[in-house]
């Protein structure tokens, strides 16, 4: 059959999952979580890429034109919200921004925090501008926004060690903070939805690599469910990405009601298939170390393992389990797409 567009492949994956259809597919859908590594494609520093929305657009379009992913993920950074709320950040030339002063170093300041205006405050307007401009340029693939979920924002504002300690010693405070961060996650998403792009939340620190399943269920799951229910009422589907080891909370992730879950390499893909089949499109879980230190044969075997673990009737989309490293050679991303073309054909 003739090659499909990225939009057609992604649409077929969702129909396979939710409509109990088996639409014709030429190959398994594929994309990579690439953000900061795209800066090298246009000779920009990561600092320039983070601070200039048009540099961000140029890098994203360059990645699309070189690799032709089925989804072009608009991955900037996950401190946008915390910065707009009050964090002070440092921008190194060639690495992601880092917090130098957190807004809730003094936890007592929570009551004084204000939700930012996505159209005016911090870099939030720049992100909206970049997403809108990129969608005008990229026609054949899904352009999808990815923003911080409430647990990620809370850790950005308070600090990981401090927030986990608070969860143990002052749970009411953590729930109050999560309610605030959930309002922010919804507010930013509401500004993105009119742009007509896909939308997913990244919750890297919500995995069982950092917190226990009990802590996820107590302090994170209720707010993920609240967000999903909010957008379901508006007939808007959203995705959820959790890095690290997520086996114990796979059912919880699906039970939030998201339309897709994205899982990292430490998560058992076969278990994720069983948890998500017929309920959520499954995305992931190729090890990102392959894009820095892996050989082509190692990547080939990893791609094959993913495809074998997630049969075509599962609606699976192969992707990196997390963000491809900033210093990953672009040729290794090319390997990935070449190998998916070779191994991912569907007859």
mmCIF file of C-alpha atoms in Angstrom:
data_model
loop_
_atom_site.group_PDB
_atom_site.id
_atom_site.type_symbol
_atom_site.label_atom_id
_atom_site.label_comp_id
_atom_site.label_asym_id
_atom_site.label_seq_id
_atom_site.Cartn_x
_atom_site.Cartn_y
_atom_site.Cartn_z
ATOM 1 C CA UNK A 1 0.000 0.000 0.000
ATOM 2 C CA UNK A 2 1.033 3.622 -0.414
ATOM 3 C CA UNK A 3 2.841 5.279 2.490
ATOM 4 C CA UNK A 4 0.514 6.967 4.951
ATOM 5 C CA UNK A 5 1.000 10.371 6.539
ATOM 6 C CA UNK A 6 1.861 10.703 10.198
ATOM 7 C CA UNK A 7 -1.654 11.933 10.936
ATOM 8 C CA UNK A 8 -3.118 8.860 9.248
ATOM 9 C CA UNK A 9 -0.908 6.455 11.203
ATOM 10 C CA UNK A 10 -1.711 8.085 14.532
ATOM 11 C CA UNK A 11 -5.403 8.148 13.674
ATOM 12 C CA UNK A 12 -5.236 4.442 12.893
ATOM 13 C CA UNK A 13 -3.607 3.711 16.260
ATOM 14 C CA UNK A 14 -6.446 5.446 18.078
ATOM 15 C CA UNK A 15 -9.095 3.670 15.996
ATOM 16 C CA UNK A 16 -7.438 0.337 16.769
ATOM 17 C CA UNK A 17 -7.600 1.117 20.484
ATOM 18 C CA UNK A 18 -10.964 2.785 20.891
ATOM 19 C CA UNK A 19 -13.115 1.947 17.872
ATOM 20 C CA UNK A 20 -12.328 -1.768 17.673
ATOM 21 C CA UNK A 21 -11.334 -1.243 14.051
ATOM 22 C CA UNK A 22 -8.370 -2.594 12.151
ATOM 23 C CA UNK A 23 -7.661 0.180 9.674
ATOM 24 C CA UNK A 24 -5.018 -0.384 7.041
ATOM 25 C CA UNK A 25 -1.542 0.588 8.186
ATOM 26 C CA UNK A 26 1.738 0.610 6.299
ATOM 27 C CA UNK A 27 3.913 0.503 9.448
ATOM 28 C CA UNK A 28 3.771 1.002 13.166
ATOM 29 C CA UNK A 29 3.544 4.726 14.102
ATOM 30 C CA UNK A 30 6.740 6.261 15.481
ATOM 31 C CA UNK A 31 8.191 9.433 16.931
ATOM 32 C CA UNK A 32 10.881 10.500 19.384
ATOM 33 C CA UNK A 33 10.698 12.751 22.400
ATOM 34 C CA UNK A 34 13.189 15.326 21.192
ATOM 35 C CA UNK A 35 13.576 18.789 22.592
ATOM 36 C CA UNK A 36 16.923 20.303 23.510
ATOM 37 C CA UNK A 37 18.836 18.001 21.137
ATOM 38 C CA UNK A 38 17.053 19.726 18.227
ATOM 39 C CA UNK A 39 18.993 22.944 18.909
ATOM 40 C CA UNK A 40 22.128 21.406 17.369
ATOM 41 C CA UNK A 41 20.265 20.953 14.066
ATOM 42 C CA UNK A 42 20.253 24.719 13.561
ATOM 43 C CA UNK A 43 23.517 25.599 15.322
ATOM 44 C CA UNK A 44 21.783 27.217 18.287
ATOM 45 C CA UNK A 45 22.710 26.989 21.954
ATOM 46 C CA UNK A 46 20.182 25.464 24.315
ATOM 47 C CA UNK A 47 19.970 28.832 26.053
ATOM 48 C CA UNK A 48 18.931 30.490 22.782
ATOM 49 C CA UNK A 49 16.519 27.646 22.080
ATOM 50 C CA UNK A 50 14.842 28.095 25.488
ATOM 51 C CA UNK A 51 14.642 31.861 25.461
ATOM 52 C CA UNK A 52 13.620 32.620 21.874
ATOM 53 C CA UNK A 53 10.347 31.063 20.694
ATOM 54 C CA UNK A 54 11.313 31.481 17.049
ATOM 55 C CA UNK A 55 14.590 29.601 17.585
ATOM 56 C CA UNK A 56 12.482 26.872 19.189
ATOM 57 C CA UNK A 57 10.201 26.822 16.127
ATOM 58 C CA UNK A 58 13.142 26.711 13.733
ATOM 59 C CA UNK A 59 14.692 23.771 15.599
ATOM 60 C CA UNK A 60 11.416 21.845 15.747
ATOM 61 C CA UNK A 61 10.766 22.325 12.047
ATOM 62 C CA UNK A 62 14.338 21.261 11.273
ATOM 63 C CA UNK A 63 13.761 18.069 13.264
ATOM 64 C CA UNK A 64 10.509 17.406 11.408
ATOM 65 C CA UNK A 65 12.084 17.946 7.993
ATOM 66 C CA UNK A 66 15.050 15.715 8.784
ATOM 67 C CA UNK A 67 13.331 12.831 10.582
ATOM 68 C CA UNK A 68 9.655 12.969 9.549
ATOM 69 C CA UNK A 69 8.171 11.761 12.843
ATOM 70 C CA UNK A 70 4.490 10.864 12.938
ATOM 71 C CA UNK A 71 4.097 13.183 15.931
ATOM 72 C CA UNK A 72 6.150 16.339 16.346
ATOM 73 C CA UNK A 73 6.295 16.807 20.094
ATOM 74 C CA UNK A 74 6.737 20.407 21.209
ATOM 75 C CA UNK A 75 9.043 19.602 24.112
ATOM 76 C CA UNK A 76 10.539 22.776 25.581
ATOM 77 C CA UNK A 77 11.153 22.438 29.321
ATOM 78 C CA UNK A 78 9.103 21.643 32.413
ATOM 79 C CA UNK A 79 9.940 24.709 34.489
ATOM 80 C CA UNK A 80 7.870 27.151 32.446
ATOM 81 C CA UNK A 81 5.004 27.106 34.938
ATOM 82 C CA UNK A 82 7.185 27.305 38.041
ATOM 83 C CA UNK A 83 9.116 30.213 36.534
ATOM 84 C CA UNK A 84 5.927 32.107 35.672
ATOM 85 C CA UNK A 85 4.670 31.520 39.220
ATOM 86 C CA UNK A 86 7.845 32.845 40.846
ATOM 87 C CA UNK A 87 10.886 30.564 40.568
ATOM 88 C CA UNK A 88 14.179 32.174 39.614
ATOM 89 C CA UNK A 89 16.032 30.233 36.912
ATOM 90 C CA UNK A 90 19.553 30.087 35.539
ATOM 91 C CA UNK A 91 20.074 29.457 31.812
ATOM 92 C CA UNK A 92 23.409 27.769 31.017
ATOM 93 C CA UNK A 93 24.529 27.962 27.397
ATOM 94 C CA UNK A 94 24.296 24.267 26.616
ATOM 95 C CA UNK A 95 22.000 22.600 29.129
ATOM 96 C CA UNK A 96 18.461 23.007 30.360
ATOM 97 C CA UNK A 97 17.542 25.779 32.763
ATOM 98 C CA UNK A 98 17.764 25.092 36.490
ATOM 99 C CA UNK A 99 16.087 26.666 39.494
ATOM 100 C CA UNK A 100 18.309 28.923 41.579
ATOM 101 C CA UNK A 101 15.547 30.065 43.946
ATOM 102 C CA UNK A 102 12.294 28.164 44.354
ATOM 103 C CA UNK A 103 9.100 30.101 44.985
ATOM 104 C CA UNK A 104 8.275 27.858 47.957
ATOM 105 C CA UNK A 105 11.656 27.626 49.659
ATOM 106 C CA UNK A 106 9.521 29.070 52.455
ATOM 107 C CA UNK A 107 6.495 26.769 52.365
ATOM 108 C CA UNK A 108 4.447 29.430 54.132
ATOM 109 C CA UNK A 109 4.344 31.510 50.952
ATOM 110 C CA UNK A 110 1.882 29.174 49.245
ATOM 111 C CA UNK A 111 -1.088 31.375 50.124
ATOM 112 C CA UNK A 112 0.498 34.356 48.392
ATOM 113 C CA UNK A 113 1.162 32.617 45.063
ATOM 114 C CA UNK A 114 -0.920 33.698 42.085
ATOM 115 C CA UNK A 115 -1.776 31.738 38.972
ATOM 116 C CA UNK A 116 0.039 33.275 36.002
ATOM 117 C CA UNK A 117 -1.711 34.446 32.848
ATOM 118 C CA UNK A 118 -0.646 32.098 30.009
ATOM 119 C CA UNK A 119 -0.992 34.973 27.555
ATOM 120 C CA UNK A 120 1.229 37.370 29.492
ATOM 121 C CA UNK A 121 3.514 35.839 32.110
ATOM 122 C CA UNK A 122 6.975 34.304 31.867
ATOM 123 C CA UNK A 123 7.717 32.158 28.844
ATOM 124 C CA UNK A 124 4.177 30.761 28.657
ATOM 125 C CA UNK A 125 3.123 33.151 25.847
ATOM 126 C CA UNK A 126 6.285 32.241 23.925
ATOM 127 C CA UNK A 127 5.396 28.573 24.108
ATOM 128 C CA UNK A 128 1.888 29.258 22.809
ATOM 129 C CA UNK A 129 3.366 31.320 19.980
ATOM 130 C CA UNK A 130 5.824 28.571 19.056
ATOM 131 C CA UNK A 131 3.173 25.840 19.046
ATOM 132 C CA UNK A 132 0.861 27.923 16.869
ATOM 133 C CA UNK A 133 3.619 28.843 14.408
ATOM 134 C CA UNK A 134 4.885 25.270 14.133
ATOM 135 C CA UNK A 135 1.410 23.918 13.440
ATOM 136 C CA UNK A 136 1.108 26.328 10.501
ATOM 137 C CA UNK A 137 4.267 24.840 8.974
ATOM 138 C CA UNK A 138 3.914 21.113 9.726
ATOM 139 C CA UNK A 139 0.986 19.674 7.797
ATOM 140 C CA UNK A 140 1.459 15.900 7.609
ATOM 141 C CA UNK A 141 2.235 15.040 11.228
ATOM 142 C CA UNK A 142 0.415 15.605 14.502
ATOM 143 C CA UNK A 143 1.856 18.603 16.343
ATOM 144 C CA UNK A 144 1.473 17.951 20.061
ATOM 145 C CA UNK A 145 2.086 20.160 23.068
ATOM 146 C CA UNK A 146 3.639 18.701 26.217
ATOM 147 C CA UNK A 147 3.455 20.591 29.488
ATOM 148 C CA UNK A 148 4.128 19.977 33.154
ATOM 149 C CA UNK A 149 1.580 18.107 35.224
ATOM 150 C CA UNK A 150 0.692 19.262 38.742
ATOM 151 C CA UNK A 151 3.178 17.029 40.601
ATOM 152 C CA UNK A 152 6.008 18.277 38.372
ATOM 153 C CA UNK A 153 4.996 21.882 39.005
ATOM 154 C CA UNK A 154 4.757 21.237 42.746
ATOM 155 C CA UNK A 155 8.250 19.749 42.830
ATOM 156 C CA UNK A 156 9.506 22.693 40.783
ATOM 157 C CA UNK A 157 8.062 25.154 43.291
ATOM 158 C CA UNK A 158 8.976 23.309 46.482
ATOM 159 C CA UNK A 159 11.848 20.907 45.626
ATOM 160 C CA UNK A 160 11.672 17.108 45.417
ATOM 161 C CA UNK A 161 13.147 16.303 48.834
ATOM 162 C CA UNK A 162 11.066 18.959 50.538
ATOM 163 C CA UNK A 163 7.819 17.916 48.861
ATOM 164 C CA UNK A 164 8.276 14.233 49.707
ATOM 165 C CA UNK A 165 9.057 15.179 53.311
ATOM 166 C CA UNK A 166 5.940 17.360 53.353
ATOM 167 C CA UNK A 167 3.873 14.446 52.056
ATOM 168 C CA UNK A 168 4.972 12.403 55.058
ATOM 169 C CA UNK A 169 4.739 15.123 57.707
ATOM 170 C CA UNK A 170 2.193 17.636 56.410
ATOM 171 C CA UNK A 171 -0.117 15.947 53.894
ATOM 172 C CA UNK A 172 -2.752 18.669 54.084
ATOM 173 C CA UNK A 173 -0.182 21.168 52.843
ATOM 174 C CA UNK A 174 0.710 18.933 49.889
ATOM 175 C CA UNK A 175 -2.951 18.595 48.924
ATOM 176 C CA UNK A 176 -3.334 22.369 49.094
ATOM 177 C CA UNK A 177 -0.277 22.798 46.882
ATOM 178 C CA UNK A 178 -1.523 20.130 44.440
ATOM 179 C CA UNK A 179 -4.873 21.861 44.168
ATOM 180 C CA UNK A 180 -3.063 25.071 43.219
ATOM 181 C CA UNK A 181 -0.807 23.288 40.718
ATOM 182 C CA UNK A 182 -3.764 21.446 39.198
ATOM 183 C CA UNK A 183 -5.467 24.764 38.540
ATOM 184 C CA UNK A 184 -2.274 25.876 36.797
ATOM 185 C CA UNK A 185 -2.050 22.702 34.701
ATOM 186 C CA UNK A 186 -5.638 23.214 33.582
ATOM 187 C CA UNK A 187 -5.175 26.920 32.932
ATOM 188 C CA UNK A 188 -2.163 26.446 30.663
ATOM 189 C CA UNK A 189 -3.865 23.594 28.814
ATOM 190 C CA UNK A 190 -6.961 25.725 28.282
ATOM 191 C CA UNK A 191 -4.767 28.250 26.474
ATOM 192 C CA UNK A 192 -3.292 25.500 24.263
ATOM 193 C CA UNK A 193 -6.501 23.748 23.225
ATOM 194 C CA UNK A 194 -7.705 26.489 20.821
ATOM 195 C CA UNK A 195 -4.497 25.973 18.825
ATOM 196 C CA UNK A 196 -5.840 22.636 17.588
ATOM 197 C CA UNK A 197 -2.866 20.482 18.579
ATOM 198 C CA UNK A 198 -2.452 17.331 20.628
ATOM 199 C CA UNK A 199 -1.864 17.717 24.348
ATOM 200 C CA UNK A 200 -0.062 15.652 26.957
ATOM 201 C CA UNK A 201 1.179 16.116 30.501
ATOM 202 C CA UNK A 202 4.676 15.126 31.543
ATOM 203 C CA UNK A 203 5.027 13.885 35.115
ATOM 204 C CA UNK A 204 8.604 12.647 35.208
ATOM 205 C CA UNK A 205 8.893 12.757 39.029
ATOM 206 C CA UNK A 206 5.642 10.828 39.578
ATOM 207 C CA UNK A 207 7.202 7.445 38.804
ATOM 208 C CA UNK A 208 7.955 4.708 41.296
ATOM 209 C CA UNK A 209 11.625 5.474 40.703
ATOM 210 C CA UNK A 210 11.082 8.462 43.008
ATOM 211 C CA UNK A 211 7.857 7.989 44.972
ATOM 212 C CA UNK A 212 5.946 4.961 46.213
ATOM 213 C CA UNK A 213 2.762 3.697 44.553
ATOM 214 C CA UNK A 214 0.922 4.695 47.732
ATOM 215 C CA UNK A 215 2.228 8.260 47.454
ATOM 216 C CA UNK A 216 1.200 8.386 43.787
ATOM 217 C CA UNK A 217 -2.303 7.192 44.628
ATOM 218 C CA UNK A 218 -2.665 9.603 47.540
ATOM 219 C CA UNK A 219 -1.119 12.786 46.203
ATOM 220 C CA UNK A 220 -1.019 12.556 42.401
ATOM 221 C CA UNK A 221 -3.707 10.265 41.006
ATOM 222 C CA UNK A 222 -6.692 12.297 42.312
ATOM 223 C CA UNK A 223 -5.388 15.395 40.550
ATOM 224 C CA UNK A 224 -4.619 13.571 37.311
ATOM 225 C CA UNK A 225 -8.194 12.274 37.409
ATOM 226 C CA UNK A 226 -9.511 15.775 38.094
ATOM 227 C CA UNK A 227 -7.681 17.156 35.062
ATOM 228 C CA UNK A 228 -8.858 14.365 32.774
ATOM 229 C CA UNK A 229 -12.462 14.715 33.955
ATOM 230 C CA UNK A 230 -12.300 18.464 33.357
ATOM 231 C CA UNK A 231 -11.256 18.007 29.746
ATOM 232 C CA UNK A 232 -13.487 15.018 29.106
ATOM 233 C CA UNK A 233 -16.410 17.309 29.861
ATOM 234 C CA UNK A 234 -15.096 19.458 27.031
ATOM 235 C CA UNK A 235 -14.592 16.383 24.804
ATOM 236 C CA UNK A 236 -10.831 16.939 24.777
ATOM 237 C CA UNK A 237 -8.511 13.946 25.126
ATOM 238 C CA UNK A 238 -5.138 14.273 26.807
ATOM 239 C CA UNK A 239 -2.108 12.038 27.315
ATOM 240 C CA UNK A 240 0.109 11.261 30.287
ATOM 241 C CA UNK A 241 3.842 10.573 30.296
ATOM 242 C CA UNK A 242 5.610 9.204 33.372
ATOM 243 C CA UNK A 243 9.339 8.530 33.235
ATOM 244 C CA UNK A 244 11.184 5.804 35.084
ATOM 245 C CA UNK A 245 9.680 2.651 36.583
ATOM 246 C CA UNK A 246 5.876 2.668 36.486
ATOM 247 C CA UNK A 247 4.847 -1.013 36.621
ATOM 248 C CA UNK A 248 3.003 -0.702 39.978
ATOM 249 C CA UNK A 249 0.899 2.269 38.784
ATOM 250 C CA UNK A 250 0.119 1.282 35.178
ATOM 251 C CA UNK A 251 -3.495 0.509 36.038
ATOM 252 C CA UNK A 252 -3.735 3.815 37.888
ATOM 253 C CA UNK A 253 -2.393 5.728 34.898
ATOM 254 C CA UNK A 254 -5.019 4.131 32.658
ATOM 255 C CA UNK A 255 -7.729 4.663 35.273
ATOM 256 C CA UNK A 256 -7.197 8.411 35.120
ATOM 257 C CA UNK A 257 -9.072 8.181 31.809
ATOM 258 C CA UNK A 258 -6.315 9.623 29.612
ATOM 259 C CA UNK A 259 -6.439 8.751 25.923
ATOM 260 C CA UNK A 260 -2.789 7.663 25.850
ATOM 261 C CA UNK A 261 -0.019 6.722 28.250
ATOM 262 C CA UNK A 262 3.684 7.072 27.527
ATOM 263 C CA UNK A 263 6.071 4.820 29.439
ATOM 264 C CA UNK A 264 9.826 4.759 29.909
ATOM 265 C CA UNK A 265 12.335 1.944 29.362
ATOM 266 C CA UNK A 266 12.340 0.673 32.989
ATOM 267 C CA UNK A 267 8.620 -0.109 32.659
ATOM 268 C CA UNK A 268 7.650 -3.563 31.403
ATOM 269 C CA UNK A 269 6.113 -2.966 27.992
ATOM 270 C CA UNK A 270 4.180 -6.240 27.975
ATOM 271 C CA UNK A 271 2.535 -5.288 31.272
ATOM 272 C CA UNK A 272 1.748 -1.841 29.867
ATOM 273 C CA UNK A 273 0.106 -3.477 26.832
ATOM 274 C CA UNK A 274 -2.172 -5.533 29.077
ATOM 275 C CA UNK A 275 -3.063 -2.552 31.253
ATOM 276 C CA UNK A 276 -3.836 -0.235 28.348
ATOM 277 C CA UNK A 277 -5.286 -2.480 25.630
ATOM 278 C CA UNK A 278 -8.675 -1.163 24.529
ATOM 279 C CA UNK A 279 -8.513 1.667 27.077
ATOM 280 C CA UNK A 280 -5.581 3.904 26.125
ATOM 281 C CA UNK A 281 -3.102 4.169 23.280
ATOM 282 C CA UNK A 282 0.286 2.971 24.502
ATOM 283 C CA UNK A 283 3.465 4.902 23.663
ATOM 284 C CA UNK A 284 7.143 4.188 24.467
ATOM 285 C CA UNK A 285 9.465 2.654 25.732
ATOM 286 C CA UNK A 286 12.820 2.654 23.906
ATOM 287 C CA UNK A 287 15.845 3.298 26.151
ATOM 288 C CA UNK A 288 17.191 6.806 25.513
ATOM 289 C CA UNK A 289 20.749 5.697 26.335
ATOM 290 C CA UNK A 290 20.768 4.088 22.896
ATOM 291 C CA UNK A 291 20.768 7.535 21.317
ATOM 292 C CA UNK A 292 24.001 8.446 23.063
ATOM 293 C CA UNK A 293 26.043 5.292 23.625
ATOM 294 C CA UNK A 294 24.235 2.508 21.757
ATOM 295 C CA UNK A 295 25.322 0.816 18.557
ATOM 296 C CA UNK A 296 23.033 0.472 15.567
ATOM 297 C CA UNK A 297 22.680 -3.253 16.248
ATOM 298 C CA UNK A 298 21.750 -2.587 19.874
ATOM 299 C CA UNK A 299 19.135 -0.109 18.735
ATOM 300 C CA UNK A 300 17.876 -2.546 16.142
ATOM 301 C CA UNK A 301 17.362 -5.225 18.777
ATOM 302 C CA UNK A 302 15.649 -2.767 21.132
ATOM 303 C CA UNK A 303 13.259 -1.587 18.407
ATOM 304 C CA UNK A 304 12.480 -5.231 17.556
ATOM 305 C CA UNK A 305 11.856 -6.036 21.208
ATOM 306 C CA UNK A 306 9.384 -3.167 21.527
ATOM 307 C CA UNK A 307 7.497 -4.160 18.392
ATOM 308 C CA UNK A 308 7.392 -7.812 19.449
ATOM 309 C CA UNK A 309 6.105 -6.934 22.934
ATOM 310 C CA UNK A 310 3.313 -4.730 21.625
ATOM 311 C CA UNK A 311 1.391 -6.432 18.798
ATOM 312 C CA UNK A 312 -0.266 -4.356 16.114
ATOM 313 C CA UNK A 313 -3.767 -4.807 17.522
ATOM 314 C CA UNK A 314 -2.747 -2.927 20.682
ATOM 315 C CA UNK A 315 -2.680 0.499 19.020
ATOM 316 C CA UNK A 316 0.963 0.862 20.063
ATOM 317 C CA UNK A 317 3.138 3.815 19.004
ATOM 318 C CA UNK A 318 6.871 3.240 19.325
ATOM 319 C CA UNK A 319 8.817 6.115 20.849
ATOM 320 C CA UNK A 320 11.704 6.889 23.145
ATOM 321 C CA UNK A 321 10.858 6.271 26.770
ATOM 322 C CA UNK A 322 12.017 9.744 27.749
ATOM 323 C CA UNK A 323 13.688 12.752 26.128
ATOM 324 C CA UNK A 324 16.584 11.989 23.787
ATOM 325 C CA UNK A 325 19.798 13.408 25.350
ATOM 326 C CA UNK A 326 20.876 16.893 24.311
ATOM 327 C CA UNK A 327 24.210 15.640 22.968
ATOM 328 C CA UNK A 328 22.801 12.680 21.058
ATOM 329 C CA UNK A 329 24.163 12.617 17.496
ATOM 330 C CA UNK A 330 21.331 13.272 15.009
ATOM 331 C CA UNK A 331 22.447 10.210 13.036
ATOM 332 C CA UNK A 332 21.197 7.990 15.838
ATOM 333 C CA UNK A 333 17.712 9.446 15.541
ATOM 334 C CA UNK A 334 17.934 8.636 11.846
ATOM 335 C CA UNK A 335 18.811 5.041 12.776
ATOM 336 C CA UNK A 336 15.621 4.825 14.800
ATOM 337 C CA UNK A 337 13.363 5.878 11.946
ATOM 338 C CA UNK A 338 15.211 3.687 9.455
ATOM 339 C CA UNK A 339 14.860 0.697 11.761
ATOM 340 C CA UNK A 340 11.146 1.340 12.311
ATOM 341 C CA UNK A 341 10.703 1.444 8.527
ATOM 342 C CA UNK A 342 12.558 -1.871 8.295
ATOM 343 C CA UNK A 343 11.038 -3.721 11.248
ATOM 344 C CA UNK A 344 7.681 -2.079 11.727
ATOM 345 C CA UNK A 345 5.972 -2.931 8.433
ATOM 346 C CA UNK A 346 2.392 -4.147 8.798
ATOM 347 C CA UNK A 347 1.065 -6.475 6.128
#
